[in-house]
Amino acid sequence: PLVSLERITLRDSPTSCGILLDNTIRRPICRLYFSETKLPISLYDYEKKEWVTVELKKVEDIYNYTQNLIEAVKLYEKTL
């Protein structure tokens, strides 16, 4: 793994949950939003160098964004 799994944390809020590195909001990996009808997720687009929100059709679609999740972690880990 890129980082130890103990460094990955989840922080809930009423409308979303953040997946964070080192339990700090200054190191977000992605954000999952709560909705009864949609599955939106914010991911880092490493080509555009910005955060974008996409809608997953099903939970398993998150695997299509593996590279985005890896790149988000790499933003904080300069040695990777």
mmCIF file of N, CA, C and O in Angstrom:
data_model
loop_
_atom_site.group_PDB
_atom_site.id
_atom_site.type_symbol
_atom_site.label_atom_id
_atom_site.label_comp_id
_atom_site.label_asym_id
_atom_site.label_seq_id
_atom_site.Cartn_x
_atom_site.Cartn_y
_atom_site.Cartn_z
ATOM 1 N N PRO A 1 0.821 -1.204 0.000
ATOM 2 C CA PRO A 1 0.000 0.000 0.000
ATOM 3 C C PRO A 1 0.866 1.270 0.000
ATOM 4 O O PRO A 1 1.992 1.250 0.465
ATOM 5 N N LEU A 2 0.300 2.341 -0.492
ATOM 6 C CA LEU A 2 1.014 3.624 -0.513
ATOM 7 C C LEU A 2 1.293 4.147 0.887
ATOM 8 O O LEU A 2 2.351 4.712 1.147
ATOM 9 N N VAL A 3 0.302 4.014 1.755
ATOM 10 C CA VAL A 3 0.430 4.448 3.145
ATOM 11 C C VAL A 3 -0.177 3.377 4.034
ATOM 12 O O VAL A 3 -0.976 2.569 3.581
ATOM 13 N N SER A 4 0.172 3.415 5.285
ATOM 14 C CA SER A 4 -0.402 2.481 6.244
ATOM 15 C C SER A 4 -1.904 2.711 6.349
ATOM 16 O O SER A 4 -2.374 3.852 6.398
ATOM 17 N N LEU A 5 -2.670 1.639 6.398
ATOM 18 C CA LEU A 5 -4.125 1.760 6.488
ATOM 19 C C LEU A 5 -4.571 2.465 7.766
ATOM 20 O O LEU A 5 -5.649 3.081 7.785
ATOM 21 N N GLU A 6 -3.757 2.444 8.804
ATOM 22 C CA GLU A 6 -4.090 3.152 10.042
ATOM 23 C C GLU A 6 -4.132 4.661 9.840
ATOM 24 O O GLU A 6 -4.712 5.392 10.634
ATOM 25 N N ARG A 7 -3.506 5.156 8.773
ATOM 26 C CA ARG A 7 -3.486 6.594 8.497
ATOM 27 C C ARG A 7 -4.734 7.072 7.763
ATOM 28 O O ARG A 7 -4.968 8.265 7.649
ATOM 29 N N ILE A 8 -5.551 6.153 7.269
ATOM 30 C CA ILE A 8 -6.773 6.495 6.550
ATOM 31 C C ILE A 8 -7.926 6.508 7.545
ATOM 32 O O ILE A 8 -8.155 5.536 8.261
ATOM 33 N N THR A 9 -8.657 7.629 7.596
ATOM 34 C CA THR A 9 -9.766 7.753 8.544
ATOM 35 C C THR A 9 -11.004 8.278 7.838
ATOM 36 O O THR A 9 -10.939 8.823 6.739
ATOM 37 N N LEU A 10 -12.115 8.124 8.508
ATOM 38 C CA LEU A 10 -13.407 8.588 8.008
ATOM 39 C C LEU A 10 -13.961 9.588 9.012
ATOM 40 O O LEU A 10 -13.947 9.336 10.210
ATOM 41 N N ARG A 11 -14.404 10.727 8.514
ATOM 42 C CA ARG A 11 -15.012 11.733 9.389
ATOM 43 C C ARG A 11 -16.395 12.069 8.850
ATOM 44 O O ARG A 11 -16.542 12.540 7.733
ATOM 45 N N ASP A 12 -17.400 11.815 9.687
ATOM 46 C CA ASP A 12 -18.797 12.037 9.303
ATOM 47 C C ASP A 12 -19.235 13.475 9.536
ATOM 48 O O ASP A 12 -18.766 14.134 10.458
ATOM 49 N N SER A 13 -20.175 13.916 8.697
ATOM 50 C CA SER A 13 -20.926 15.146 8.928
ATOM 51 C C SER A 13 -22.376 14.814 8.572
ATOM 52 O O SER A 13 -22.646 13.740 8.049
ATOM 53 N N PRO A 14 -23.313 15.700 8.823
ATOM 54 C CA PRO A 14 -24.716 15.358 8.534
ATOM 55 C C PRO A 14 -25.016 15.048 7.066
ATOM 56 O O PRO A 14 -25.903 14.260 6.773
ATOM 57 N N THR A 15 -24.269 15.622 6.132
ATOM 58 C CA THR A 15 -24.584 15.424 4.716
ATOM 59 C C THR A 15 -23.526 14.651 3.943
ATOM 60 O O THR A 15 -23.729 14.336 2.772
ATOM 61 N N SER A 16 -22.398 14.360 4.570
ATOM 62 C CA SER A 16 -21.329 13.673 3.841
ATOM 63 C C SER A 16 -20.369 13.028 4.820
ATOM 64 O O SER A 16 -20.489 13.174 6.035
ATOM 65 N N CYS A 17 -19.385 12.325 4.263
ATOM 66 C CA CYS A 17 -18.282 11.835 5.078
ATOM 67 C C CYS A 17 -17.001 11.997 4.282
ATOM 68 O O CYS A 17 -16.964 11.776 3.078
ATOM 69 N N GLY A 18 -15.988 12.445 4.974
ATOM 70 C CA GLY A 18 -14.696 12.635 4.340
ATOM 71 C C GLY A 18 -13.790 11.465 4.625
ATOM 72 O O GLY A 18 -13.743 10.962 5.747
ATOM 73 N N ILE A 19 -13.084 11.025 3.607
ATOM 74 C CA ILE A 19 -12.041 10.018 3.763
ATOM 75 C C ILE A 19 -10.742 10.814 3.800
ATOM 76 O O ILE A 19 -10.407 11.506 2.823
ATOM 77 N N LEU A 20 -10.035 10.743 4.926
ATOM 78 C CA LEU A 20 -8.906 11.621 5.178
ATOM 79 C C LEU A 20 -7.619 10.851 5.414
ATOM 80 O O LEU A 20 -7.644 9.722 5.901
ATOM 81 N N LEU A 21 -6.521 11.490 5.106
ATOM 82 C CA LEU A 21 -5.207 10.958 5.450
ATOM 83 C C LEU A 21 -4.778 11.627 6.748
ATOM 84 O O LEU A 21 -4.882 12.860 6.884
ATOM 85 N N ASP A 22 -4.334 10.859 7.705
ATOM 86 C CA ASP A 22 -3.860 11.343 9.004
ATOM 87 C C ASP A 22 -4.934 12.083 9.794
ATOM 88 O O ASP A 22 -4.625 12.951 10.610
ATOM 89 N N ASN A 23 -6.194 11.775 9.554
ATOM 90 C CA ASN A 23 -7.326 12.329 10.295
ATOM 91 C C ASN A 23 -7.330 13.858 10.328
ATOM 92 O O ASN A 23 -7.653 14.474 11.329
ATOM 93 N N THR A 24 -6.961 14.479 9.218
ATOM 94 C CA THR A 24 -6.968 15.929 9.133
ATOM 95 C C THR A 24 -7.719 16.389 7.894
ATOM 96 O O THR A 24 -7.529 15.814 6.812
ATOM 97 N N ILE A 25 -8.555 17.398 8.045
ATOM 98 C CA ILE A 25 -9.324 17.894 6.891
ATOM 99 C C ILE A 25 -8.423 18.568 5.866
ATOM 100 O O ILE A 25 -8.848 18.841 4.758
ATOM 101 N N ARG A 26 -7.184 18.783 6.208
ATOM 102 C CA ARG A 26 -6.229 19.361 5.251
ATOM 103 C C ARG A 26 -5.632 18.303 4.315
ATOM 104 O O ARG A 26 -4.840 18.626 3.442
ATOM 105 N N ARG A 27 -6.032 17.053 4.513
ATOM 106 C CA ARG A 27 -5.540 15.959 3.661
ATOM 107 C C ARG A 27 -6.698 15.064 3.211
ATOM 108 O O ARG A 27 -6.700 13.865 3.473
ATOM 109 N N PRO A 28 -7.669 15.636 2.493
ATOM 110 C CA PRO A 28 -8.796 14.814 2.035
ATOM 111 C C PRO A 28 -8.399 13.908 0.874
ATOM 112 O O PRO A 28 -7.657 14.305 -0.019
ATOM 113 N N ILE A 29 -8.878 12.694 0.909
ATOM 114 C CA ILE A 29 -8.673 11.747 -0.199
ATOM 115 C C ILE A 29 -9.898 11.774 -1.102
ATOM 116 O O ILE A 29 -9.782 11.813 -2.322
ATOM 117 N N CYS A 30 -11.070 11.771 -0.500
ATOM 118 C CA CYS A 30 -12.315 11.929 -1.242
ATOM 119 C C CYS A 30 -13.416 12.278 -0.251
ATOM 120 O O CYS A 30 -13.213 12.223 0.958
ATOM 121 N N ARG A 31 -14.554 12.663 -0.775
ATOM 122 C CA ARG A 31 -15.715 12.960 0.055
ATOM 123 C C ARG A 31 -16.913 12.257 -0.551
ATOM 124 O O ARG A 31 -17.168 12.362 -1.743
ATOM 125 N N LEU A 32 -17.635 11.517 0.286
ATOM 126 C CA LEU A 32 -18.841 10.806 -0.122
ATOM 127 C C LEU A 32 -20.045 11.570 0.402
ATOM 128 O O LEU A 32 -20.078 11.948 1.571
ATOM 129 N N TYR A 33 -21.016 11.815 -0.445
ATOM 130 C CA TYR A 33 -22.207 12.575 -0.059
ATOM 131 C C TYR A 33 -23.377 11.635 0.159
ATOM 132 O O TYR A 33 -23.524 10.636 -0.536
ATOM 133 N N PHE A 34 -24.216 11.980 1.125
ATOM 134 C CA PHE A 34 -25.370 11.155 1.455
ATOM 135 C C PHE A 34 -26.585 11.640 0.688
ATOM 136 O O PHE A 34 -26.953 12.797 0.747
ATOM 137 N N SER A 35 -27.205 10.733 -0.045
ATOM 138 C CA SER A 35 -28.392 11.049 -0.817
ATOM 139 C C SER A 35 -29.198 9.769 -0.972
ATOM 140 O O SER A 35 -28.634 8.688 -1.107
ATOM 141 N N GLU A 36 -30.508 9.903 -0.973
ATOM 142 C CA GLU A 36 -31.350 8.718 -1.141
ATOM 143 C C GLU A 36 -31.416 8.256 -2.590
ATOM 144 O O GLU A 36 -31.717 7.102 -2.855
ATOM 145 N N THR A 37 -31.136 9.142 -3.527
ATOM 146 C CA THR A 37 -31.318 8.796 -4.930
ATOM 147 C C THR A 37 -30.028 8.766 -5.742
ATOM 148 O O THR A 37 -30.005 8.215 -6.830
ATOM 149 N N LYS A 38 -28.942 9.347 -5.220
ATOM 150 C CA LYS A 38 -27.696 9.444 -5.976
ATOM 151 C C LYS A 38 -26.520 8.990 -5.130
ATOM 152 O O LYS A 38 -26.621 8.900 -3.910
ATOM 153 N N LEU A 39 -25.398 8.729 -5.795
ATOM 154 C CA LEU A 39 -24.157 8.354 -5.114
ATOM 155 C C LEU A 39 -23.033 9.305 -5.544
ATOM 156 O O LEU A 39 -22.090 8.901 -6.222
ATOM 157 N N PRO A 40 -23.095 10.591 -5.154
ATOM 158 C CA PRO A 40 -22.027 11.515 -5.559
ATOM 159 C C PRO A 40 -20.773 11.336 -4.702
ATOM 160 O O PRO A 40 -20.837 11.006 -3.520
ATOM 161 N N ILE A 41 -19.629 11.558 -5.346
ATOM 162 C CA ILE A 41 -18.336 11.477 -4.676
ATOM 163 C C ILE A 41 -17.439 12.557 -5.268
ATOM 164 O O ILE A 41 -17.445 12.772 -6.483
ATOM 165 N N SER A 42 -16.698 13.251 -4.413
ATOM 166 C CA SER A 42 -15.717 14.226 -4.880
ATOM 167 C C SER A 42 -14.353 13.564 -4.887
ATOM 168 O O SER A 42 -13.946 12.956 -3.891
ATOM 169 N N LEU A 43 -13.660 13.693 -6.014
ATOM 170 C CA LEU A 43 -12.350 13.084 -6.210
ATOM 171 C C LEU A 43 -11.393 14.114 -6.771
ATOM 172 O O LEU A 43 -11.808 15.075 -7.422
ATOM 173 N N TYR A 44 -10.103 13.887 -6.561
ATOM 174 C CA TYR A 44 -9.103 14.766 -7.142
ATOM 175 C C TYR A 44 -8.812 14.313 -8.570
ATOM 176 O O TYR A 44 -8.484 13.163 -8.816
ATOM 177 N N ASP A 45 -8.963 15.234 -9.525
ATOM 178 C CA ASP A 45 -8.632 14.961 -10.925
ATOM 179 C C ASP A 45 -7.182 15.376 -11.124
ATOM 180 O O ASP A 45 -6.866 16.560 -11.202
ATOM 181 N N TYR A 46 -6.281 14.406 -11.164
ATOM 182 C CA TYR A 46 -4.857 14.682 -11.224
ATOM 183 C C TYR A 46 -4.430 15.288 -12.555
ATOM 184 O O TYR A 46 -3.387 15.913 -12.638
ATOM 185 N N GLU A 47 -5.215 15.141 -13.612
ATOM 186 C CA GLU A 47 -4.885 15.776 -14.889
ATOM 187 C C GLU A 47 -5.267 17.254 -14.885
ATOM 188 O O GLU A 47 -4.517 18.104 -15.358
ATOM 189 N N LYS A 48 -6.426 17.566 -14.337
ATOM 190 C CA LYS A 48 -6.886 18.961 -14.256
ATOM 191 C C LYS A 48 -6.342 19.678 -13.024
ATOM 192 O O LYS A 48 -6.436 20.894 -12.926
ATOM 193 N N LYS A 49 -5.822 18.909 -12.060
ATOM 194 C CA LYS A 49 -5.313 19.445 -10.803
ATOM 195 C C LYS A 49 -6.407 20.187 -10.031
ATOM 196 O O LYS A 49 -6.207 21.289 -9.525
ATOM 197 N N GLU A 50 -7.582 19.559 -9.940
ATOM 198 C CA GLU A 50 -8.684 20.137 -9.188
ATOM 199 C C GLU A 50 -9.627 19.044 -8.704
ATOM 200 O O GLU A 50 -9.596 17.925 -9.198
ATOM 201 N N TRP A 51 -10.462 19.397 -7.736
ATOM 202 C CA TRP A 51 -11.451 18.466 -7.204
ATOM 203 C C TRP A 51 -12.699 18.516 -8.069
ATOM 204 O O TRP A 51 -13.154 19.590 -8.461
ATOM 205 N N VAL A 52 -13.237 17.342 -8.394
ATOM 206 C CA VAL A 52 -14.454 17.240 -9.193
ATOM 207 C C VAL A 52 -15.422 16.276 -8.510
ATOM 208 O O VAL A 52 -15.003 15.355 -7.813
ATOM 209 N N THR A 53 -16.703 16.515 -8.740
ATOM 210 C CA THR A 53 -17.723 15.620 -8.190
ATOM 211 C C THR A 53 -18.306 14.800 -9.321
ATOM 212 O O THR A 53 -18.668 15.347 -10.364
ATOM 213 N N VAL A 54 -18.354 13.501 -9.113
ATOM 214 C CA VAL A 54 -18.938 12.583 -10.099
ATOM 215 C C VAL A 54 -20.013 11.760 -9.403
ATOM 216 O O VAL A 54 -20.013 11.636 -8.177
ATOM 217 N N GLU A 55 -20.907 11.223 -10.180
ATOM 218 C CA GLU A 55 -21.956 10.382 -9.619
ATOM 219 C C GLU A 55 -21.685 8.931 -9.978
ATOM 220 O O GLU A 55 -21.494 8.590 -11.144
ATOM 221 N N LEU A 56 -21.644 8.096 -8.957
ATOM 222 C CA LEU A 56 -21.477 6.665 -9.170
ATOM 223 C C LEU A 56 -22.843 6.057 -9.469
ATOM 224 O O LEU A 56 -23.842 6.431 -8.868
ATOM 225 N N LYS A 57 -22.896 5.133 -10.396
ATOM 226 C CA LYS A 57 -24.150 4.419 -10.686
ATOM 227 C C LYS A 57 -24.426 3.354 -9.637
ATOM 228 O O LYS A 57 -25.558 3.077 -9.287
ATOM 229 N N LYS A 58 -23.325 2.742 -9.155
ATOM 230 C CA LYS A 58 -23.406 1.743 -8.083
ATOM 231 C C LYS A 58 -22.116 1.848 -7.275
ATOM 232 O O LYS A 58 -21.122 2.402 -7.742
ATOM 233 N N VAL A 59 -22.136 1.346 -6.071
ATOM 234 C CA VAL A 59 -20.994 1.480 -5.161
ATOM 235 C C VAL A 59 -19.718 0.935 -5.795
ATOM 236 O O VAL A 59 -18.641 1.528 -5.656
ATOM 237 N N GLU A 60 -19.809 -0.147 -6.512
ATOM 238 C CA GLU A 60 -18.629 -0.772 -7.119
ATOM 239 C C GLU A 60 -17.938 0.134 -8.140
ATOM 240 O O GLU A 60 -16.770 -0.075 -8.473
ATOM 241 N N ASP A 61 -18.628 1.154 -8.627
ATOM 242 C CA ASP A 61 -18.029 2.073 -9.591
ATOM 243 C C ASP A 61 -16.847 2.847 -9.017
ATOM 244 O O ASP A 61 -16.057 3.418 -9.759
ATOM 245 N N ILE A 62 -16.709 2.850 -7.702
ATOM 246 C CA ILE A 62 -15.587 3.559 -7.092
ATOM 247 C C ILE A 62 -14.252 2.985 -7.580
ATOM 248 O O ILE A 62 -13.258 3.686 -7.656
ATOM 249 N N TYR A 63 -14.237 1.717 -7.965
ATOM 250 C CA TYR A 63 -13.020 1.100 -8.481
ATOM 251 C C TYR A 63 -12.561 1.750 -9.780
ATOM 252 O O TYR A 63 -11.372 1.710 -10.113
ATOM 253 N N ASN A 64 -13.469 2.375 -10.509
ATOM 254 C CA ASN A 64 -13.097 3.089 -11.737
ATOM 255 C C ASN A 64 -12.254 4.325 -11.439
ATOM 256 O O ASN A 64 -11.660 4.900 -12.349
ATOM 257 N N TYR A 65 -12.226 4.728 -10.182
ATOM 258 C CA TYR A 65 -11.521 5.946 -9.786
ATOM 259 C C TYR A 65 -10.324 5.651 -8.887
ATOM 260 O O TYR A 65 -9.855 6.530 -8.167
ATOM 261 N N THR A 66 -9.809 4.448 -8.975
ATOM 262 C CA THR A 66 -8.661 4.050 -8.160
ATOM 263 C C THR A 66 -7.486 4.997 -8.351
ATOM 264 O O THR A 66 -6.862 5.430 -7.383
ATOM 265 N N GLN A 67 -7.190 5.343 -9.590
ATOM 266 C CA GLN A 67 -6.049 6.221 -9.858
ATOM 267 C C GLN A 67 -6.248 7.599 -9.229
ATOM 268 O O GLN A 67 -5.307 8.182 -8.695
ATOM 269 N N ASN A 68 -7.471 8.109 -9.247
ATOM 270 C CA ASN A 68 -7.745 9.404 -8.614
ATOM 271 C C ASN A 68 -7.489 9.346 -7.111
ATOM 272 O O ASN A 68 -6.942 10.290 -6.532
ATOM 273 N N LEU A 69 -7.890 8.251 -6.478
ATOM 274 C CA LEU A 69 -7.679 8.090 -5.042
ATOM 275 C C LEU A 69 -6.186 7.991 -4.712
ATOM 276 O O LEU A 69 -5.709 8.602 -3.756
ATOM 277 N N ILE A 70 -5.459 7.270 -5.527
ATOM 278 C CA ILE A 70 -4.009 7.147 -5.343
ATOM 279 C C ILE A 70 -3.342 8.509 -5.497
ATOM 280 O O ILE A 70 -2.484 8.892 -4.699
ATOM 281 N N GLU A 71 -3.734 9.256 -6.513
ATOM 282 C CA GLU A 71 -3.131 10.566 -6.752
ATOM 283 C C GLU A 71 -3.440 11.541 -5.621
ATOM 284 O O GLU A 71 -2.601 12.380 -5.289
ATOM 285 N N ALA A 72 -4.616 11.435 -5.022
ATOM 286 C CA ALA A 72 -4.946 12.299 -3.894
ATOM 287 C C ALA A 72 -3.988 12.032 -2.730
ATOM 288 O O ALA A 72 -3.496 12.962 -2.099
ATOM 289 N N VAL A 73 -3.704 10.771 -2.459
ATOM 290 C CA VAL A 73 -2.753 10.428 -1.390
ATOM 291 C C VAL A 73 -1.358 10.930 -1.752
ATOM 292 O O VAL A 73 -0.645 11.492 -0.917
ATOM 293 N N LYS A 74 -0.984 10.795 -3.001
ATOM 294 C CA LYS A 74 0.342 11.242 -3.438
ATOM 295 C C LYS A 74 0.531 12.749 -3.286
ATOM 296 O O LYS A 74 1.654 13.213 -3.141
ATOM 297 N N LEU A 75 -0.552 13.500 -3.331
ATOM 298 C CA LEU A 75 -0.448 14.953 -3.118
ATOM 299 C C LEU A 75 0.194 15.272 -1.779
ATOM 300 O O LEU A 75 0.893 16.270 -1.629
ATOM 301 N N TYR A 76 -0.062 14.424 -0.792
ATOM 302 C CA TYR A 76 0.424 14.669 0.561
ATOM 303 C C TYR A 76 1.707 13.908 0.877
ATOM 304 O O TYR A 76 2.369 14.214 1.848
ATOM 305 N N GLU A 77 2.012 12.947 0.084
ATOM 306 C CA GLU A 77 3.190 12.114 0.307
ATOM 307 C C GLU A 77 4.218 12.412 -0.773
ATOM 308 O O GLU A 77 4.255 11.763 -1.802
ATOM 309 N N LYS A 78 5.033 13.384 -0.554
ATOM 310 C CA LYS A 78 5.991 13.857 -1.566
ATOM 311 C C LYS A 78 7.020 12.800 -1.962
ATOM 312 O O LYS A 78 7.592 12.857 -3.019
ATOM 313 N N THR A 79 7.227 11.804 -1.132
ATOM 314 C CA THR A 79 8.254 10.806 -1.406
ATOM 315 C C THR A 79 7.761 9.656 -2.260
ATOM 316 O O THR A 79 8.546 8.794 -2.635
ATOM 317 N N LEU A 80 6.450 9.607 -2.573
ATOM 318 C CA LEU A 80 5.919 8.473 -3.352
ATOM 319 C C LEU A 80 6.181 8.659 -4.824
ATOM 320 O O LEU A 80 6.188 9.716 -5.346
#
